[in-house]
mmCIF file of C-alpha atoms in Angstrom:
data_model
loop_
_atom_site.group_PDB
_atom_site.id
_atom_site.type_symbol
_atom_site.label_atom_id
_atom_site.label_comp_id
_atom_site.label_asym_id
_atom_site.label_seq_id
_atom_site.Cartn_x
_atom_site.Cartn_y
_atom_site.Cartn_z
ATOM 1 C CA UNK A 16 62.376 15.687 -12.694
ATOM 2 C CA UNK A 17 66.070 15.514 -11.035
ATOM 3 C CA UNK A 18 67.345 15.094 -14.635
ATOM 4 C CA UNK A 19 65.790 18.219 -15.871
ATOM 5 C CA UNK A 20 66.496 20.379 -12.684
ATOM 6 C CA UNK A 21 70.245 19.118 -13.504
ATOM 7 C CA UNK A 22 69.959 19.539 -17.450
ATOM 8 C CA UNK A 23 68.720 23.176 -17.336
ATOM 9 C CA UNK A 24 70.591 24.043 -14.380
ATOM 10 C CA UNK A 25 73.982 23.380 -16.731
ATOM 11 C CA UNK A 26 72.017 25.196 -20.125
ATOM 12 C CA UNK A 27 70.307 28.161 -18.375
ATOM 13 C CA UNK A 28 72.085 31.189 -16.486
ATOM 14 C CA UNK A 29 69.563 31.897 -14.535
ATOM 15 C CA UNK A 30 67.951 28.680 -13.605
ATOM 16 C CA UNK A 31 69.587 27.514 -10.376
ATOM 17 C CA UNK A 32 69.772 31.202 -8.612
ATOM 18 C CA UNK A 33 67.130 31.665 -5.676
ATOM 19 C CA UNK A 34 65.837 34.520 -7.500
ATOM 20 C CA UNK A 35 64.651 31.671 -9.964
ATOM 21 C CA UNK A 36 63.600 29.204 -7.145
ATOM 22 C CA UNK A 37 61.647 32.429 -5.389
ATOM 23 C CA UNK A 38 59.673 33.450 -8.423
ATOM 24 C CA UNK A 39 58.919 29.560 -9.697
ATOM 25 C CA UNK A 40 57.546 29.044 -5.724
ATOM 26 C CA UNK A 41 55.224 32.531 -6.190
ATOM 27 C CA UNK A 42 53.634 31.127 -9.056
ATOM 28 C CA UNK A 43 52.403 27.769 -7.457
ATOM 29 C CA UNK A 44 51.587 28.812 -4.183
ATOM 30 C CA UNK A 45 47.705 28.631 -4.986
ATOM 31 C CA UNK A 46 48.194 25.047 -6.505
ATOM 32 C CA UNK A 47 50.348 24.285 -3.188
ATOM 33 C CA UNK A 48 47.482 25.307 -0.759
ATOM 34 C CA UNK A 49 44.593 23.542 -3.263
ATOM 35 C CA UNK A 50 46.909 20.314 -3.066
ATOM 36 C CA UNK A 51 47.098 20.802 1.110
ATOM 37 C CA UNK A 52 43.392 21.021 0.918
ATOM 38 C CA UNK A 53 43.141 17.807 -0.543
ATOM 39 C CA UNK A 54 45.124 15.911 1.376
ATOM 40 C CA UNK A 55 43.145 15.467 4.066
ATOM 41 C CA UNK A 56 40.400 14.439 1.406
ATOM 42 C CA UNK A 57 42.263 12.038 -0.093
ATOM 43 C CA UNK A 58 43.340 10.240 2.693
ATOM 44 C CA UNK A 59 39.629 9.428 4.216
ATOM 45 C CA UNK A 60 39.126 7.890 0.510
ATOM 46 C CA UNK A 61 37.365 10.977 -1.027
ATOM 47 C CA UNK A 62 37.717 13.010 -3.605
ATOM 48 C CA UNK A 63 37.440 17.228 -4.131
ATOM 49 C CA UNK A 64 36.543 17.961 -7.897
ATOM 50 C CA UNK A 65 35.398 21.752 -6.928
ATOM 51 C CA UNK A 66 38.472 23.191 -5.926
ATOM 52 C CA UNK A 67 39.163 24.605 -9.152
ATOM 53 C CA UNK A 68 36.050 26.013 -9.437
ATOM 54 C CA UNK A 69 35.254 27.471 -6.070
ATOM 55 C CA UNK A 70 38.936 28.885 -6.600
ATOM 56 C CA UNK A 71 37.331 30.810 -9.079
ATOM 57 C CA UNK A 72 33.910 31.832 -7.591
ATOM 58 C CA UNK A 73 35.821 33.071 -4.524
ATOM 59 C CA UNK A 74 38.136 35.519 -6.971
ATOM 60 C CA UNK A 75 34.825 36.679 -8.633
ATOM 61 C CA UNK A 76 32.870 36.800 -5.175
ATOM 62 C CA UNK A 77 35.768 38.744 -3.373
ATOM 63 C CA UNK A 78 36.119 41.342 -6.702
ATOM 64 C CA UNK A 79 32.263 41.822 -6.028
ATOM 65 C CA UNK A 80 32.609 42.393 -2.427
ATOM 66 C CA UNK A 81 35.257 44.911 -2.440
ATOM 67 C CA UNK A 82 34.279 46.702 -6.185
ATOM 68 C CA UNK A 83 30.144 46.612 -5.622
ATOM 69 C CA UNK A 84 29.587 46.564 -1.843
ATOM 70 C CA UNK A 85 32.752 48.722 -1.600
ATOM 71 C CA UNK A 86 33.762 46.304 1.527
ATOM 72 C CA UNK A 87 37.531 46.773 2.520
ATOM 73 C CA UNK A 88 39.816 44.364 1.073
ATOM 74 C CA UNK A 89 40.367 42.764 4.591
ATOM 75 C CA UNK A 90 36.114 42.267 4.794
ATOM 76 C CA UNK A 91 35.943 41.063 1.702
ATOM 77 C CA UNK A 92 38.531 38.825 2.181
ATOM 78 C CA UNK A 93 36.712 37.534 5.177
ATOM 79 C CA UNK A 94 33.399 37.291 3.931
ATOM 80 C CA UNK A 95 34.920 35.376 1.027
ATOM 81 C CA UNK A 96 36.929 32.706 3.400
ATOM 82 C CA UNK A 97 33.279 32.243 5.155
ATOM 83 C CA UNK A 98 31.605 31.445 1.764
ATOM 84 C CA UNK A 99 34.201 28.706 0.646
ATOM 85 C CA UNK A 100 33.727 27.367 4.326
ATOM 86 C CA UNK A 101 30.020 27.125 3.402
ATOM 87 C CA UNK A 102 30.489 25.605 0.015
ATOM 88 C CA UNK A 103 32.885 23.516 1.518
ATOM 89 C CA UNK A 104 30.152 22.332 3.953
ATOM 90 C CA UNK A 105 27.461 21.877 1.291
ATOM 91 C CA UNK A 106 29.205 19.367 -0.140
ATOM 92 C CA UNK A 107 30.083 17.952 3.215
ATOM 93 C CA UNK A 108 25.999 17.500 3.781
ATOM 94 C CA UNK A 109 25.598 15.749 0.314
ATOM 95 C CA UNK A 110 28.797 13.236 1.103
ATOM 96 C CA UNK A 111 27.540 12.563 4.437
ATOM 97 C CA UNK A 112 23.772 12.965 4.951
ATOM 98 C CA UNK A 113 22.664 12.089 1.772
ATOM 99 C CA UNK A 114 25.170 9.160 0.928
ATOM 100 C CA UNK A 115 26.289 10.901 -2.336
ATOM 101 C CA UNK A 116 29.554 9.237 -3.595
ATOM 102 C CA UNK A 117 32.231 12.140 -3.565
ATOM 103 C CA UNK A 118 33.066 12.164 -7.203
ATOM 104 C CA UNK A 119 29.625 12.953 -7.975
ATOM 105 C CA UNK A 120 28.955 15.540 -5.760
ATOM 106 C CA UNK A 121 31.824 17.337 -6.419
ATOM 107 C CA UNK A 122 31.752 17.119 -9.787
ATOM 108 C CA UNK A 123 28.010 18.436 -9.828
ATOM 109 C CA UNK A 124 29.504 21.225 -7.277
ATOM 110 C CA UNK A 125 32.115 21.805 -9.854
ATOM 111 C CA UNK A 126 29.860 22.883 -12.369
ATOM 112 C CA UNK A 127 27.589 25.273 -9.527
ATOM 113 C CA UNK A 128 30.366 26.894 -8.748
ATOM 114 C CA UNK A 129 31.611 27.747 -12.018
ATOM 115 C CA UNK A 130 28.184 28.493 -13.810
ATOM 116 C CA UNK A 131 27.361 30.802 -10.872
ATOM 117 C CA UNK A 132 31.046 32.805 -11.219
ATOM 118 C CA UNK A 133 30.250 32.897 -15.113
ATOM 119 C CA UNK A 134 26.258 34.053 -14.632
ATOM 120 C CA UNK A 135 27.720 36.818 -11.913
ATOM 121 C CA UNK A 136 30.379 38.256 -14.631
ATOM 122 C CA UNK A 137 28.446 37.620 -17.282
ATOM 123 C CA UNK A 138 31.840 35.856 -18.847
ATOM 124 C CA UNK A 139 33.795 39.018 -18.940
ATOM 125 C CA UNK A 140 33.479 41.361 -16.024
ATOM 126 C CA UNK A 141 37.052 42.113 -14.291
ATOM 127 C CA UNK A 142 38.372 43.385 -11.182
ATOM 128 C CA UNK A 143 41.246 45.232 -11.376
ATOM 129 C CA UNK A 144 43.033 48.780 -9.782
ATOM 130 C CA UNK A 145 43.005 46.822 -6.115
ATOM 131 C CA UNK A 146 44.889 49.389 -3.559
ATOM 132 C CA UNK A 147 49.141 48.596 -3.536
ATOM 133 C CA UNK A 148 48.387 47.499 0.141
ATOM 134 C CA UNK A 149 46.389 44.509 -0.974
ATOM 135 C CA UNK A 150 48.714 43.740 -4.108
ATOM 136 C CA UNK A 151 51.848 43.654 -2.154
ATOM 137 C CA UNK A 152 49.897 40.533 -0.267
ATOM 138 C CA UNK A 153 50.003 38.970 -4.170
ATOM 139 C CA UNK A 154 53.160 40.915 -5.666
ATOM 140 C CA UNK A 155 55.566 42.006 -3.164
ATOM 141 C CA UNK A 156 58.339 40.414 -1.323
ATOM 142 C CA UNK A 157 59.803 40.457 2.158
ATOM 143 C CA UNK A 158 63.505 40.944 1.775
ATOM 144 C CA UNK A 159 64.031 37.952 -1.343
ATOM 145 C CA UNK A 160 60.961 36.100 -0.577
ATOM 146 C CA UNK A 161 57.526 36.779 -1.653
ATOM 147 C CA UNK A 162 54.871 37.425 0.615
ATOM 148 C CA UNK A 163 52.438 34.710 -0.118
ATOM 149 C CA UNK A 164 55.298 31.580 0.881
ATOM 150 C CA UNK A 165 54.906 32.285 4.495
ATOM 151 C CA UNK A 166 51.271 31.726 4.487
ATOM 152 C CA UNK A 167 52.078 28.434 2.318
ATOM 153 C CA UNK A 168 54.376 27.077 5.113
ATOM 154 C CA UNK A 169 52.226 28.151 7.673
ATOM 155 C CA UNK A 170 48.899 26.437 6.318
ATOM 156 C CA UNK A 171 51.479 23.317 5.138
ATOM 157 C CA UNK A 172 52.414 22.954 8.890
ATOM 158 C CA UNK A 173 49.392 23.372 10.054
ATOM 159 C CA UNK A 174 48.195 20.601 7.716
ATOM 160 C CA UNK A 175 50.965 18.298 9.025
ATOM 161 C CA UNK A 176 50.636 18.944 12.675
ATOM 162 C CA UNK A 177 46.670 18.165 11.714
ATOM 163 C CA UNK A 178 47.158 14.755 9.698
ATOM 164 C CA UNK A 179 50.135 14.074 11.582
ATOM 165 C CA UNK A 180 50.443 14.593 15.110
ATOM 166 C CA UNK A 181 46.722 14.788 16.014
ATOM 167 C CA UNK A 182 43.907 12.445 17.220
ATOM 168 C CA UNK A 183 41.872 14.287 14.419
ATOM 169 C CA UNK A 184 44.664 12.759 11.832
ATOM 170 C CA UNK A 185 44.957 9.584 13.143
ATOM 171 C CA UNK A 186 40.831 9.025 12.824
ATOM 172 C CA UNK A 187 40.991 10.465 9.391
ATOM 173 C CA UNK A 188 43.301 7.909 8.321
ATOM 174 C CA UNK A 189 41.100 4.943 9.734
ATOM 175 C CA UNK A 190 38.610 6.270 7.916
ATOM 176 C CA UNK A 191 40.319 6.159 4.702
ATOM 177 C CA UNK A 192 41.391 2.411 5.990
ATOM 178 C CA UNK A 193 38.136 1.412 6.456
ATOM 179 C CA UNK A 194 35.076 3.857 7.300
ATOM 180 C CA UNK A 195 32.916 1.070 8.907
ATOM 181 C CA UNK A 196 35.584 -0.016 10.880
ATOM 182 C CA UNK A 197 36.141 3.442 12.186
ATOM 183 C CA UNK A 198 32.334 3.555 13.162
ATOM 184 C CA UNK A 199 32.882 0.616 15.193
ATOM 185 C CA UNK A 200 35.513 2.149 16.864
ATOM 186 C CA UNK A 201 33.697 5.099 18.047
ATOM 187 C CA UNK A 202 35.263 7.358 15.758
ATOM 188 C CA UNK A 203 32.659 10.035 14.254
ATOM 189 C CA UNK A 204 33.002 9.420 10.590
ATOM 190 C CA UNK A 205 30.248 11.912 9.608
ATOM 191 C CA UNK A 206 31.919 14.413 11.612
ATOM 192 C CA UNK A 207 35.802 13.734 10.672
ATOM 193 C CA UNK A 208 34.551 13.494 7.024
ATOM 194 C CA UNK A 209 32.850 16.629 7.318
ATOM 195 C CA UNK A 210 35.348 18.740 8.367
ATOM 196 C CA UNK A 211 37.897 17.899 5.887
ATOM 197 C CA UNK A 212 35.613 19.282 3.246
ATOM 198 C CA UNK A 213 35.237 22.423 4.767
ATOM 199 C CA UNK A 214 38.639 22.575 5.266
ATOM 200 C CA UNK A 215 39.159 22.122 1.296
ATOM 201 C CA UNK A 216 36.347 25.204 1.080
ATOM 202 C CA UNK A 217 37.977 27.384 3.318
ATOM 203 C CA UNK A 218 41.553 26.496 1.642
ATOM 204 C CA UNK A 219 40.536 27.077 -1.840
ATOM 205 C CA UNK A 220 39.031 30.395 -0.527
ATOM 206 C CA UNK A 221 42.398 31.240 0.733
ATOM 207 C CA UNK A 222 44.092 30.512 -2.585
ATOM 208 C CA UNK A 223 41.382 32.739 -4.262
ATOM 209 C CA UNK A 224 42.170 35.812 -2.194
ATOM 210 C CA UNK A 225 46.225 35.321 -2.771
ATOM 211 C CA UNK A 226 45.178 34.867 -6.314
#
């Protein structure tokens, strides 16, 4: 990766400008908050499959909201963070109550979630002509950098401070260790795991809306 960033920096005018590094940062923020949902995941020993997917029912379900129930974009934004929480906590009941390994739980999730946003646009409904107010959340910029990298380095603190520098953190990564030996410790592994899936709802909820 360093020797491309150097090669294209030397053959491209506008590569290494932080007009470039601005717009090339807009254009993953999404993928940076679905990967900051997993983290948290990953480290207990689990796995997420559904992102993607609830990623997309959350775009459909938030179009719905605000074109059909004519909500306002901040309701429907709302109401469409609460539903990825829930989704997010389905699979949390499956992992944890149920003794469901991850991977197939999520993947069967993966396929909900999807078959539900294709049965509710019918595989070609679209949203579009969203008021400028909500756009400039997606599109616009404050001063050189776009709107939607503040709420990236907000949630990726947040996530640190979390994994890092909490008791919460510390008991997800003895879990991820060894989940028996957490039990033994007193940790609540149902719990802990639990939350870090609803975490990865709400998150890929998030990414939906700035989507």
């Amino acid at each position: 990766l360093a020797i491309e960033i150097v090669i294209f920096s030397l053959i491209g005018r506008n590569f290494l400008t932080w007009e470039n590094f601005f717009q090339v940062t807009r254009l993953n923020v999404e993928l940076g908050l679905l990967a900051l949902a997993l983290t948290p995941v990953i480290v207990t020993g689990g796995i997420d499959l559904s992102v993607g997917s609830l990623l997309g029912l959350s775009a459909v379900l938030f179009g719905k909201f605000w074109r059909d129930m004519h909500m306002s974009p901040a309701a429907a934004a709302t109401a469409t963070i609460a539903i990825g929480g829930v989704a997010g906590l389905l699979n949390a009941v499956l992992i944890t109550r149920l003794r469901i390994p991850a991977l197939i739980v999520t993947l069967g999730s993966f396929s909900l979630f999807r078959g539900i946003a294709e049965g509710i646009t019918h595989g070609y409904d679209n949203f579009t002509n969203f008021p400028k107010s909500f756009l400039f959340l997606g599109q616009g910029s404050i001063g050189p950098v776009p709107t939607q990298i503040p709420i990236l380095v907000v949630a990726a603190i947040a996530f640190w401070l979390l994994l890092q520098r909490s008791t919460i953190g510390r008991a997800l990564s003895a879990i991820g260790f060894s989940p028996e030996g957490a039990r033994h410790a007193g940790i609540p592994v149902d719990r802990r795991i639990g939350l870090v899936y609803v975490l990865s709802g709400l998150m890929s909820a998030l990414a939906a809306v700035i989507y």
